[in-house]
Amino acid sequence: KNRSINATLSRTTLTTLTTLFAVIILMVFGGGVILDFALIMFFGLVAEFLQSLLNDVLDMNKLENQEYM
């Protein structure tokens, strides 16, 4: 159970960091319209990562508090 949550968390972290790297490149080298798009993408990715992190923590708490037969 903990291995699957850890795998999900690491996969989410790596995916978000990789995408954030591409978005930061767009922010640095893109023009005005691309900058607006990249900024919105940046905030969306950060929000998605925080939501995924919260869901993983809640799932972990739920699993730890379950009674086993």
mmJSON file of the N, C-alpha and C atoms, coordinates in Angstrom:
{"data_MODEL":{"atom_site":{
"group_PDB":["ATOM","ATOM","ATOM","ATOM","ATOM","ATOM","ATOM","ATOM","ATOM","ATOM","ATOM","ATOM","ATOM","ATOM","ATOM","ATOM","ATOM","ATOM","ATOM","ATOM","ATOM","ATOM","ATOM","ATOM","ATOM","ATOM","ATOM","ATOM","ATOM","ATOM","ATOM","ATOM","ATOM","ATOM","ATOM","ATOM","ATOM","ATOM","ATOM","ATOM","ATOM","ATOM","ATOM","ATOM","ATOM","ATOM","ATOM","ATOM","ATOM","ATOM","ATOM","ATOM","ATOM","ATOM","ATOM","ATOM","ATOM","ATOM","ATOM","ATOM","ATOM","ATOM","ATOM","ATOM","ATOM","ATOM","ATOM","ATOM","ATOM","ATOM","ATOM","ATOM","ATOM","ATOM","ATOM","ATOM","ATOM","ATOM","ATOM","ATOM","ATOM","ATOM","ATOM","ATOM","ATOM","ATOM","ATOM","ATOM","ATOM","ATOM","ATOM","ATOM","ATOM","ATOM","ATOM","ATOM","ATOM","ATOM","ATOM","ATOM","ATOM","ATOM","ATOM","ATOM","ATOM","ATOM","ATOM","ATOM","ATOM","ATOM","ATOM","ATOM","ATOM","ATOM","ATOM","ATOM","ATOM","ATOM","ATOM","ATOM","ATOM","ATOM","ATOM","ATOM","ATOM","ATOM","ATOM","ATOM","ATOM","ATOM","ATOM","ATOM","ATOM","ATOM","ATOM","ATOM","ATOM","ATOM","ATOM","ATOM","ATOM","ATOM","ATOM","ATOM","ATOM","ATOM","ATOM","ATOM","ATOM","ATOM","ATOM","ATOM","ATOM","ATOM","ATOM","ATOM","ATOM","ATOM","ATOM","ATOM","ATOM","ATOM","ATOM","ATOM","ATOM","ATOM","ATOM","ATOM","ATOM","ATOM","ATOM","ATOM","ATOM","ATOM","ATOM","ATOM","ATOM","ATOM","ATOM","ATOM","ATOM","ATOM","ATOM","ATOM","ATOM","ATOM","ATOM","ATOM","ATOM","ATOM","ATOM","ATOM","ATOM","ATOM","ATOM","ATOM","ATOM","ATOM","ATOM","ATOM","ATOM","ATOM","ATOM","ATOM","ATOM","ATOM","ATOM"],
"id":[1,2,3,4,5,6,7,8,9,10,11,12,13,14,15,16,17,18,19,20,21,22,23,24,25,26,27,28,29,30,31,32,33,34,35,36,37,38,39,40,41,42,43,44,45,46,47,48,49,50,51,52,53,54,55,56,57,58,59,60,61,62,63,64,65,66,67,68,69,70,71,72,73,74,75,76,77,78,79,80,81,82,83,84,85,86,87,88,89,90,91,92,93,94,95,96,97,98,99,100,101,102,103,104,105,106,107,108,109,110,111,112,113,114,115,116,117,118,119,120,121,122,123,124,125,126,127,128,129,130,131,132,133,134,135,136,137,138,139,140,141,142,143,144,145,146,147,148,149,150,151,152,153,154,155,156,157,158,159,160,161,162,163,164,165,166,167,168,169,170,171,172,173,174,175,176,177,178,179,180,181,182,183,184,185,186,187,188,189,190,191,192,193,194,195,196,197,198,199,200,201,202,203,204,205,206,207],
"type_symbol":["N","C","C","N","C","C","N","C","C","N","C","C","N","C","C","N","C","C","N","C","C","N","C","C","N","C","C","N","C","C","N","C","C","N","C","C","N","C","C","N","C","C","N","C","C","N","C","C","N","C","C","N","C","C","N","C","C","N","C","C","N","C","C","N","C","C","N","C","C","N","C","C","N","C","C","N","C","C","N","C","C","N","C","C","N","C","C","N","C","C","N","C","C","N","C","C","N","C","C","N","C","C","N","C","C","N","C","C","N","C","C","N","C","C","N","C","C","N","C","C","N","C","C","N","C","C","N","C","C","N","C","C","N","C","C","N","C","C","N","C","C","N","C","C","N","C","C","N","C","C","N","C","C","N","C","C","N","C","C","N","C","C","N","C","C","N","C","C","N","C","C","N","C","C","N","C","C","N","C","C","N","C","C","N","C","C","N","C","C","N","C","C","N","C","C","N","C","C","N","C","C","N","C","C","N","C","C"],
"label_atom_id":["N","CA","C","N","CA","C","N","CA","C","N","CA","C","N","CA","C","N","CA","C","N","CA","C","N","CA","C","N","CA","C","N","CA","C","N","CA","C","N","CA","C","N","CA","C","N","CA","C","N","CA","C","N","CA","C","N","CA","C","N","CA","C","N","CA","C","N","CA","C","N","CA","C","N","CA","C","N","CA","C","N","CA","C","N","CA","C","N","CA","C","N","CA","C","N","CA","C","N","CA","C","N","CA","C","N","CA","C","N","CA","C","N","CA","C","N","CA","C","N","CA","C","N","CA","C","N","CA","C","N","CA","C","N","CA","C","N","CA","C","N","CA","C","N","CA","C","N","CA","C","N","CA","C","N","CA","C","N","CA","C","N","CA","C","N","CA","C","N","CA","C","N","CA","C","N","CA","C","N","CA","C","N","CA","C","N","CA","C","N","CA","C","N","CA","C","N","CA","C","N","CA","C","N","CA","C","N","CA","C","N","CA","C","N","CA","C","N","CA","C","N","CA","C","N","CA","C","N","CA","C","N","CA","C","N","CA","C","N","CA","C"],
"label_alt_id":[null,null,null,null,null,null,null,null,null,null,null,null,null,null,null,null,null,null,null,null,null,null,null,null,null,null,null,null,null,null,null,null,null,null,null,null,null,null,null,null,null,null,null,null,null,null,null,null,null,null,null,null,null,null,null,null,null,null,null,null,null,null,null,null,null,null,null,null,null,null,null,null,null,null,null,null,null,null,null,null,null,null,null,null,null,null,null,null,null,null,null,null,null,null,null,null,null,null,null,null,null,null,null,null,null,null,null,null,null,null,null,null,null,null,null,null,null,null,null,null,null,null,null,null,null,null,null,null,null,null,null,null,null,null,null,null,null,null,null,null,null,null,null,null,null,null,null,null,null,null,null,null,null,null,null,null,null,null,null,null,null,null,null,null,null,null,null,null,null,null,null,null,null,null,null,null,null,null,null,null,null,null,null,null,null,null,null,null,null,null,null,null,null,null,null,null,null,null,null,null,null,null,null,null,null,null,null],
"label_comp_id":["LYS","LYS","LYS","ASN","ASN","ASN","ARG","ARG","ARG","SER","SER","SER","ILE","ILE","ILE","ASN","ASN","ASN","ALA","ALA","ALA","THR","THR","THR","LEU","LEU","LEU","SER","SER","SER","ARG","ARG","ARG","THR","THR","THR","THR","THR","THR","LEU","LEU","LEU","THR","THR","THR","THR","THR","THR","LEU","LEU","LEU","THR","THR","THR","THR","THR","THR","LEU","LEU","LEU","PHE","PHE","PHE","ALA","ALA","ALA","VAL","VAL","VAL","ILE","ILE","ILE","ILE","ILE","ILE","LEU","LEU","LEU","MET","MET","MET","VAL","VAL","VAL","PHE","PHE","PHE","GLY","GLY","GLY","GLY","GLY","GLY","GLY","GLY","GLY","VAL","VAL","VAL","ILE","ILE","ILE","LEU","LEU","LEU","ASP","ASP","ASP","PHE","PHE","PHE","ALA","ALA","ALA","LEU","LEU","LEU","ILE","ILE","ILE","MET","MET","MET","PHE","PHE","PHE","PHE","PHE","PHE","GLY","GLY","GLY","LEU","LEU","LEU","VAL","VAL","VAL","ALA","ALA","ALA","GLU","GLU","GLU","PHE","PHE","PHE","LEU","LEU","LEU","GLN","GLN","GLN","SER","SER","SER","LEU","LEU","LEU","LEU","LEU","LEU","ASN","ASN","ASN","ASP","ASP","ASP","VAL","VAL","VAL","LEU","LEU","LEU","ASP","ASP","ASP","MET","MET","MET","ASN","ASN","ASN","LYS","LYS","LYS","LEU","LEU","LEU","GLU","GLU","GLU","ASN","ASN","ASN","GLN","GLN","GLN","GLU","GLU","GLU","TYR","TYR","TYR","MET","MET","MET"],
"label_asym_id":["A","A","A","A","A","A","A","A","A","A","A","A","A","A","A","A","A","A","A","A","A","A","A","A","A","A","A","A","A","A","A","A","A","A","A","A","A","A","A","A","A","A","A","A","A","A","A","A","A","A","A","A","A","A","A","A","A","A","A","A","A","A","A","A","A","A","A","A","A","A","A","A","A","A","A","A","A","A","A","A","A","A","A","A","A","A","A","A","A","A","A","A","A","A","A","A","A","A","A","A","A","A","A","A","A","A","A","A","A","A","A","A","A","A","A","A","A","A","A","A","A","A","A","A","A","A","A","A","A","A","A","A","A","A","A","A","A","A","A","A","A","A","A","A","A","A","A","A","A","A","A","A","A","A","A","A","A","A","A","A","A","A","A","A","A","A","A","A","A","A","A","A","A","A","A","A","A","A","A","A","A","A","A","A","A","A","A","A","A","A","A","A","A","A","A","A","A","A","A","A","A","A","A","A","A","A","A"],
"label_entity_id":["1","1","1","1","1","1","1","1","1","1","1","1","1","1","1","1","1","1","1","1","1","1","1","1","1","1","1","1","1","1","1","1","1","1","1","1","1","1","1","1","1","1","1","1","1","1","1","1","1","1","1","1","1","1","1","1","1","1","1","1","1","1","1","1","1","1","1","1","1","1","1","1","1","1","1","1","1","1","1","1","1","1","1","1","1","1","1","1","1","1","1","1","1","1","1","1","1","1","1","1","1","1","1","1","1","1","1","1","1","1","1","1","1","1","1","1","1","1","1","1","1","1","1","1","1","1","1","1","1","1","1","1","1","1","1","1","1","1","1","1","1","1","1","1","1","1","1","1","1","1","1","1","1","1","1","1","1","1","1","1","1","1","1","1","1","1","1","1","1","1","1","1","1","1","1","1","1","1","1","1","1","1","1","1","1","1","1","1","1","1","1","1","1","1","1","1","1","1","1","1","1","1","1","1","1","1","1"],
"label_seq_id":[1,1,1,2,2,2,3,3,3,4,4,4,5,5,5,6,6,6,7,7,7,8,8,8,9,9,9,10,10,10,11,11,11,12,12,12,13,13,13,14,14,14,15,15,15,16,16,16,17,17,17,18,18,18,19,19,19,20,20,20,21,21,21,22,22,22,23,23,23,24,24,24,25,25,25,26,26,26,27,27,27,28,28,28,29,29,29,30,30,30,31,31,31,32,32,32,33,33,33,34,34,34,35,35,35,36,36,36,37,37,37,38,38,38,39,39,39,40,40,40,41,41,41,42,42,42,43,43,43,44,44,44,45,45,45,46,46,46,47,47,47,48,48,48,49,49,49,50,50,50,51,51,51,52,52,52,53,53,53,54,54,54,55,55,55,56,56,56,57,57,57,58,58,58,59,59,59,60,60,60,61,61,61,62,62,62,63,63,63,64,64,64,65,65,65,66,66,66,67,67,67,68,68,68,69,69,69],
"pdbx_PDB_ins_code":[null,null,null,null,null,null,null,null,null,null,null,null,null,null,null,null,null,null,null,null,null,null,null,null,null,null,null,null,null,null,null,null,null,null,null,null,null,null,null,null,null,null,null,null,null,null,null,null,null,null,null,null,null,null,null,null,null,null,null,null,null,null,null,null,null,null,null,null,null,null,null,null,null,null,null,null,null,null,null,null,null,null,null,null,null,null,null,null,null,null,null,null,null,null,null,null,null,null,null,null,null,null,null,null,null,null,null,null,null,null,null,null,null,null,null,null,null,null,null,null,null,null,null,null,null,null,null,null,null,null,null,null,null,null,null,null,null,null,null,null,null,null,null,null,null,null,null,null,null,null,null,null,null,null,null,null,null,null,null,null,null,null,null,null,null,null,null,null,null,null,null,null,null,null,null,null,null,null,null,null,null,null,null,null,null,null,null,null,null,null,null,null,null,null,null,null,null,null,null,null,null,null,null,null,null,null,null],
"Cartn_x":[0.822,0.0,0.861,1.877,2.73,3.6,3.974,4.796,4.039,2.753,1.973,1.786,1.577,1.449,2.778,3.882,5.199,5.499,5.101,5.322,4.496,3.26,2.406,2.978,3.43,3.991,5.259,6.148,7.38,7.094,6.135,5.78,5.159,4.311,3.697,4.743,5.67,6.725,7.602,8.023,8.888,8.167,6.912,6.138,5.964,5.629,5.421,6.715,7.821,9.098,9.535,9.338,9.701,8.865,7.572,6.699,6.993,7.276,7.632,8.91,9.855,11.085,10.762,9.882,9.5,8.748,7.894,7.136,8.067,9.052,10.019,10.826,11.187,11.882,10.989,9.7,8.767,8.677,8.692,8.605,9.848,11.006,12.255,12.419,12.174,12.469,11.246,10.04,8.831,8.541,7.64,7.233,6.113,5.439,4.408,3.213,2.686,1.53,1.924,3.082,3.567,3.82,4.283,4.537,3.245,2.171,0.88,0.429,0.543,0.173,1.031,2.337,3.252,2.995,2.643,2.343,1.098,0.079,-1.129,-0.822,-0.024,0.385,1.162,2.056,2.864,1.973,1.029,0.148,-0.758,-1.185,-1.994,-1.227,0.032,0.846,1.134,1.392,1.633,0.376,-0.788,-2.051,-2.32,-2.052,-2.248,-1.336,-0.082,0.865,0.43,0.001,-0.438,-1.691,-2.61,-3.808,-3.454,-2.542,-2.123,-1.424,-0.607,0.08,-0.935,-1.925,-2.954,-3.731,-4.089,-4.809,-3.981,-2.674,-1.816,-1.718,-1.604,-1.53,-2.839,-3.969,-5.257,-5.438,-5.012,-5.097,-4.205,-3.015,-2.101,-2.691,-3.296,-3.935,-5.096,-5.865,-6.985,-6.499,-5.411,-4.883,-4.3,-3.664,-3.074,-4.137,-5.301,-6.351,-7.32,-7.152,-8.042,-7.723,-8.768,-8.573,-8.401,-7.421,-7.142,-7.773,-8.248,-8.87,-7.829],
"Cartn_y":[-1.197,0.0,1.255,1.308,2.495,2.599,1.444,1.482,2.098,1.795,2.354,3.858,4.322,5.761,6.453,5.855,6.446,6.48,5.439,5.423,6.506,6.664,7.708,9.086,9.298,10.592,10.906,9.922,10.184,10.41,9.667,9.86,11.234,11.653,12.978,14.07,13.913,14.911,15.022,13.892,13.934,14.515,14.146,14.683,16.186,16.64,18.076,18.853,18.341,19.051,19.119,18.043,18.036,19.053,19.082,20.024,21.459,21.663,23.01,23.504,22.608,22.985,23.502,22.802,23.245,24.57,24.744,25.994,27.153,26.929,27.99,28.378,27.405,27.708,28.582,28.259,29.09,30.5,30.612,31.93,32.769,32.129,32.871,33.252,32.304,32.535,32.871,32.802,33.073,34.558,34.894,36.293,36.643,37.747,38.248,37.327,36.827,35.942,34.606,34.102,32.84,32.988,34.15,34.388,34.29,34.874,34.773,33.317,32.586,31.167,30.374,30.613,29.877,30.201,31.428,31.811,31.092,31.008,30.286,28.799,28.249,26.842,26.611,27.535,27.414,27.323,28.243,28.225,26.988,26.542,25.334,24.1,24.013,22.867,22.855,24.019,24.093,23.687,24.154,23.792,22.295,21.732,20.301,19.485,19.917,19.192,19.237,20.392,20.502,19.671,19.636,18.823,17.338,16.911,15.515,15.153,16.053,15.824,15.694,16.566,16.5,15.191,14.767,13.503,12.327,12.316,11.23,11.191,12.356,12.4,11.916,12.325,11.871,10.366,9.838,8.396,7.639,8.164,7.508,7.492,8.597,8.638,7.658,7.558,6.631,5.188,4.855,3.499,3.188,4.159,3.922,3.754,4.375,4.321,3.172,2.383,1.238,0.131,-0.58,-1.75,-2.955,-3.779,-4.972,-6.189,-7.098,-8.315,-9.329],
"Cartn_z":[0.0,0.0,0.0,0.855,0.892,-0.352,-0.92,-2.138,-3.298,-3.396,-4.508,-4.343,-3.112,-2.877,-3.147,-2.706,-2.976,-4.469,-5.19,-6.639,-7.319,-6.895,-7.46,-7.179,-5.953,-5.58,-6.363,-6.508,-7.259,-8.735,-9.295,-10.711,-10.931,-10.009,-10.116,-10.0,-9.072,-8.879,-10.116,-10.665,-11.849,-13.063,-13.238,-14.363,-14.229,-13.022,-12.806,-12.998,-12.468,-12.621,-14.079,-14.817,-16.238,-17.016,-16.748,-17.44,-17.02,-15.719,-15.258,-15.923,-16.151,-16.85,-18.252,-18.963,-20.312,-20.262,-19.254,-19.129,-18.797,-17.954,-17.626,-18.857,-19.678,-20.943,-21.822,-21.894,-22.668,-22.088,-20.76,-20.13,-20.433,-20.462,-20.678,-22.146,-23.047,-24.461,-25.314,-24.746,-25.518,-25.605,-26.468,-26.62,-25.656,-25.925,-25.034,-24.877,-26.005,-25.945,-25.327,-25.667,-25.109,-23.61,-23.181,-21.766,-20.96,-21.462,-20.771,-20.664,-21.752,-21.762,-20.785,-20.786,-19.912,-18.444,-18.15,-16.776,-16.271,-17.093,-16.714,-16.546,-17.445,-17.318,-16.029,-15.676,-14.462,-13.228,-13.097,-11.933,-11.932,-13.095,-13.177,-12.755,-13.161,-12.774,-11.275,-10.708,-9.269,-8.511,-8.952,-8.303,-8.434,-9.596,-9.804,-8.916,-8.783,-7.936,-6.474,-6.006,-4.614,-4.363,-5.316,-5.174,-5.131,-5.981,-5.98,-4.677,-4.181,-2.909,-1.773,-1.737,-0.709,-0.791,-1.997,-2.156,-1.68,-1.967,-1.516,0.006,0.634,2.093,2.704,2.143,2.659,2.474,1.33,1.108,2.079,2.341,3.263,4.675,5.086,6.401,6.481,5.402,5.387,5.518,4.811,4.885,6.266,6.884,8.199,9.275,9.096,10.116,9.915,8.87,8.634,9.634,10.032,10.875,9.982,10.309,9.511,10.172,9.339,9.871,10.231],
"occupancy":[1.0,1.0,1.0,1.0,1.0,1.0,1.0,1.0,1.0,1.0,1.0,1.0,1.0,1.0,1.0,1.0,1.0,1.0,1.0,1.0,1.0,1.0,1.0,1.0,1.0,1.0,1.0,1.0,1.0,1.0,1.0,1.0,1.0,1.0,1.0,1.0,1.0,1.0,1.0,1.0,1.0,1.0,1.0,1.0,1.0,1.0,1.0,1.0,1.0,1.0,1.0,1.0,1.0,1.0,1.0,1.0,1.0,1.0,1.0,1.0,1.0,1.0,1.0,1.0,1.0,1.0,1.0,1.0,1.0,1.0,1.0,1.0,1.0,1.0,1.0,1.0,1.0,1.0,1.0,1.0,1.0,1.0,1.0,1.0,1.0,1.0,1.0,1.0,1.0,1.0,1.0,1.0,1.0,1.0,1.0,1.0,1.0,1.0,1.0,1.0,1.0,1.0,1.0,1.0,1.0,1.0,1.0,1.0,1.0,1.0,1.0,1.0,1.0,1.0,1.0,1.0,1.0,1.0,1.0,1.0,1.0,1.0,1.0,1.0,1.0,1.0,1.0,1.0,1.0,1.0,1.0,1.0,1.0,1.0,1.0,1.0,1.0,1.0,1.0,1.0,1.0,1.0,1.0,1.0,1.0,1.0,1.0,1.0,1.0,1.0,1.0,1.0,1.0,1.0,1.0,1.0,1.0,1.0,1.0,1.0,1.0,1.0,1.0,1.0,1.0,1.0,1.0,1.0,1.0,1.0,1.0,1.0,1.0,1.0,1.0,1.0,1.0,1.0,1.0,1.0,1.0,1.0,1.0,1.0,1.0,1.0,1.0,1.0,1.0,1.0,1.0,1.0,1.0,1.0,1.0,1.0,1.0,1.0,1.0,1.0,1.0,1.0,1.0,1.0,1.0,1.0,1.0],
"B_iso_or_equiv":[0.0,0.0,0.0,0.0,0.0,0.0,0.0,0.0,0.0,0.0,0.0,0.0,0.0,0.0,0.0,0.0,0.0,0.0,0.0,0.0,0.0,0.0,0.0,0.0,0.0,0.0,0.0,0.0,0.0,0.0,0.0,0.0,0.0,0.0,0.0,0.0,0.0,0.0,0.0,0.0,0.0,0.0,0.0,0.0,0.0,0.0,0.0,0.0,0.0,0.0,0.0,0.0,0.0,0.0,0.0,0.0,0.0,0.0,0.0,0.0,0.0,0.0,0.0,0.0,0.0,0.0,0.0,0.0,0.0,0.0,0.0,0.0,0.0,0.0,0.0,0.0,0.0,0.0,0.0,0.0,0.0,0.0,0.0,0.0,0.0,0.0,0.0,0.0,0.0,0.0,0.0,0.0,0.0,0.0,0.0,0.0,0.0,0.0,0.0,0.0,0.0,0.0,0.0,0.0,0.0,0.0,0.0,0.0,0.0,0.0,0.0,0.0,0.0,0.0,0.0,0.0,0.0,0.0,0.0,0.0,0.0,0.0,0.0,0.0,0.0,0.0,0.0,0.0,0.0,0.0,0.0,0.0,0.0,0.0,0.0,0.0,0.0,0.0,0.0,0.0,0.0,0.0,0.0,0.0,0.0,0.0,0.0,0.0,0.0,0.0,0.0,0.0,0.0,0.0,0.0,0.0,0.0,0.0,0.0,0.0,0.0,0.0,0.0,0.0,0.0,0.0,0.0,0.0,0.0,0.0,0.0,0.0,0.0,0.0,0.0,0.0,0.0,0.0,0.0,0.0,0.0,0.0,0.0,0.0,0.0,0.0,0.0,0.0,0.0,0.0,0.0,0.0,0.0,0.0,0.0,0.0,0.0,0.0,0.0,0.0,0.0,0.0,0.0,0.0,0.0,0.0,0.0],
"pdbx_formal_charge":[null,null,null,null,null,null,null,null,null,null,null,null,null,null,null,null,null,null,null,null,null,null,null,null,null,null,null,null,null,null,null,null,null,null,null,null,null,null,null,null,null,null,null,null,null,null,null,null,null,null,null,null,null,null,null,null,null,null,null,null,null,null,null,null,null,null,null,null,null,null,null,null,null,null,null,null,null,null,null,null,null,null,null,null,null,null,null,null,null,null,null,null,null,null,null,null,null,null,null,null,null,null,null,null,null,null,null,null,null,null,null,null,null,null,null,null,null,null,null,null,null,null,null,null,null,null,null,null,null,null,null,null,null,null,null,null,null,null,null,null,null,null,null,null,null,null,null,null,null,null,null,null,null,null,null,null,null,null,null,null,null,null,null,null,null,null,null,null,null,null,null,null,null,null,null,null,null,null,null,null,null,null,null,null,null,null,null,null,null,null,null,null,null,null,null,null,null,null,null,null,null,null,null,null,null,null,null],
"auth_seq_id":[1,1,1,2,2,2,3,3,3,4,4,4,5,5,5,6,6,6,7,7,7,8,8,8,9,9,9,10,10,10,11,11,11,12,12,12,13,13,13,14,14,14,15,15,15,16,16,16,17,17,17,18,18,18,19,19,19,20,20,20,21,21,21,22,22,22,23,23,23,24,24,24,25,25,25,26,26,26,27,27,27,28,28,28,29,29,29,30,30,30,31,31,31,32,32,32,33,33,33,34,34,34,35,35,35,36,36,36,37,37,37,38,38,38,39,39,39,40,40,40,41,41,41,42,42,42,43,43,43,44,44,44,45,45,45,46,46,46,47,47,47,48,48,48,49,49,49,50,50,50,51,51,51,52,52,52,53,53,53,54,54,54,55,55,55,56,56,56,57,57,57,58,58,58,59,59,59,60,60,60,61,61,61,62,62,62,63,63,63,64,64,64,65,65,65,66,66,66,67,67,67,68,68,68,69,69,69],
"auth_comp_id":["LYS","LYS","LYS","ASN","ASN","ASN","ARG","ARG","ARG","SER","SER","SER","ILE","ILE","ILE","ASN","ASN","ASN","ALA","ALA","ALA","THR","THR","THR","LEU","LEU","LEU","SER","SER","SER","ARG","ARG","ARG","THR","THR","THR","THR","THR","THR","LEU","LEU","LEU","THR","THR","THR","THR","THR","THR","LEU","LEU","LEU","THR","THR","THR","THR","THR","THR","LEU","LEU","LEU","PHE","PHE","PHE","ALA","ALA","ALA","VAL","VAL","VAL","ILE","ILE","ILE","ILE","ILE","ILE","LEU","LEU","LEU","MET","MET","MET","VAL","VAL","VAL","PHE","PHE","PHE","GLY","GLY","GLY","GLY","GLY","GLY","GLY","GLY","GLY","VAL","VAL","VAL","ILE","ILE","ILE","LEU","LEU","LEU","ASP","ASP","ASP","PHE","PHE","PHE","ALA","ALA","ALA","LEU","LEU","LEU","ILE","ILE","ILE","MET","MET","MET","PHE","PHE","PHE","PHE","PHE","PHE","GLY","GLY","GLY","LEU","LEU","LEU","VAL","VAL","VAL","ALA","ALA","ALA","GLU","GLU","GLU","PHE","PHE","PHE","LEU","LEU","LEU","GLN","GLN","GLN","SER","SER","SER","LEU","LEU","LEU","LEU","LEU","LEU","ASN","ASN","ASN","ASP","ASP","ASP","VAL","VAL","VAL","LEU","LEU","LEU","ASP","ASP","ASP","MET","MET","MET","ASN","ASN","ASN","LYS","LYS","LYS","LEU","LEU","LEU","GLU","GLU","GLU","ASN","ASN","ASN","GLN","GLN","GLN","GLU","GLU","GLU","TYR","TYR","TYR","MET","MET","MET"],
"auth_asym_id":["A","A","A","A","A","A","A","A","A","A","A","A","A","A","A","A","A","A","A","A","A","A","A","A","A","A","A","A","A","A","A","A","A","A","A","A","A","A","A","A","A","A","A","A","A","A","A","A","A","A","A","A","A","A","A","A","A","A","A","A","A","A","A","A","A","A","A","A","A","A","A","A","A","A","A","A","A","A","A","A","A","A","A","A","A","A","A","A","A","A","A","A","A","A","A","A","A","A","A","A","A","A","A","A","A","A","A","A","A","A","A","A","A","A","A","A","A","A","A","A","A","A","A","A","A","A","A","A","A","A","A","A","A","A","A","A","A","A","A","A","A","A","A","A","A","A","A","A","A","A","A","A","A","A","A","A","A","A","A","A","A","A","A","A","A","A","A","A","A","A","A","A","A","A","A","A","A","A","A","A","A","A","A","A","A","A","A","A","A","A","A","A","A","A","A","A","A","A","A","A","A","A","A","A","A","A","A"],
"auth_atom_id":["N","CA","C","N","CA","C","N","CA","C","N","CA","C","N","CA","C","N","CA","C","N","CA","C","N","CA","C","N","CA","C","N","CA","C","N","CA","C","N","CA","C","N","CA","C","N","CA","C","N","CA","C","N","CA","C","N","CA","C","N","CA","C","N","CA","C","N","CA","C","N","CA","C","N","CA","C","N","CA","C","N","CA","C","N","CA","C","N","CA","C","N","CA","C","N","CA","C","N","CA","C","N","CA","C","N","CA","C","N","CA","C","N","CA","C","N","CA","C","N","CA","C","N","CA","C","N","CA","C","N","CA","C","N","CA","C","N","CA","C","N","CA","C","N","CA","C","N","CA","C","N","CA","C","N","CA","C","N","CA","C","N","CA","C","N","CA","C","N","CA","C","N","CA","C","N","CA","C","N","CA","C","N","CA","C","N","CA","C","N","CA","C","N","CA","C","N","CA","C","N","CA","C","N","CA","C","N","CA","C","N","CA","C","N","CA","C","N","CA","C","N","CA","C","N","CA","C","N","CA","C","N","CA","C","N","CA","C","N","CA","C"],
"pdbx_PDB_model_num":[1,1,1,1,1,1,1,1,1,1,1,1,1,1,1,1,1,1,1,1,1,1,1,1,1,1,1,1,1,1,1,1,1,1,1,1,1,1,1,1,1,1,1,1,1,1,1,1,1,1,1,1,1,1,1,1,1,1,1,1,1,1,1,1,1,1,1,1,1,1,1,1,1,1,1,1,1,1,1,1,1,1,1,1,1,1,1,1,1,1,1,1,1,1,1,1,1,1,1,1,1,1,1,1,1,1,1,1,1,1,1,1,1,1,1,1,1,1,1,1,1,1,1,1,1,1,1,1,1,1,1,1,1,1,1,1,1,1,1,1,1,1,1,1,1,1,1,1,1,1,1,1,1,1,1,1,1,1,1,1,1,1,1,1,1,1,1,1,1,1,1,1,1,1,1,1,1,1,1,1,1,1,1,1,1,1,1,1,1,1,1,1,1,1,1,1,1,1,1,1,1,1,1,1,1,1,1]
}}}
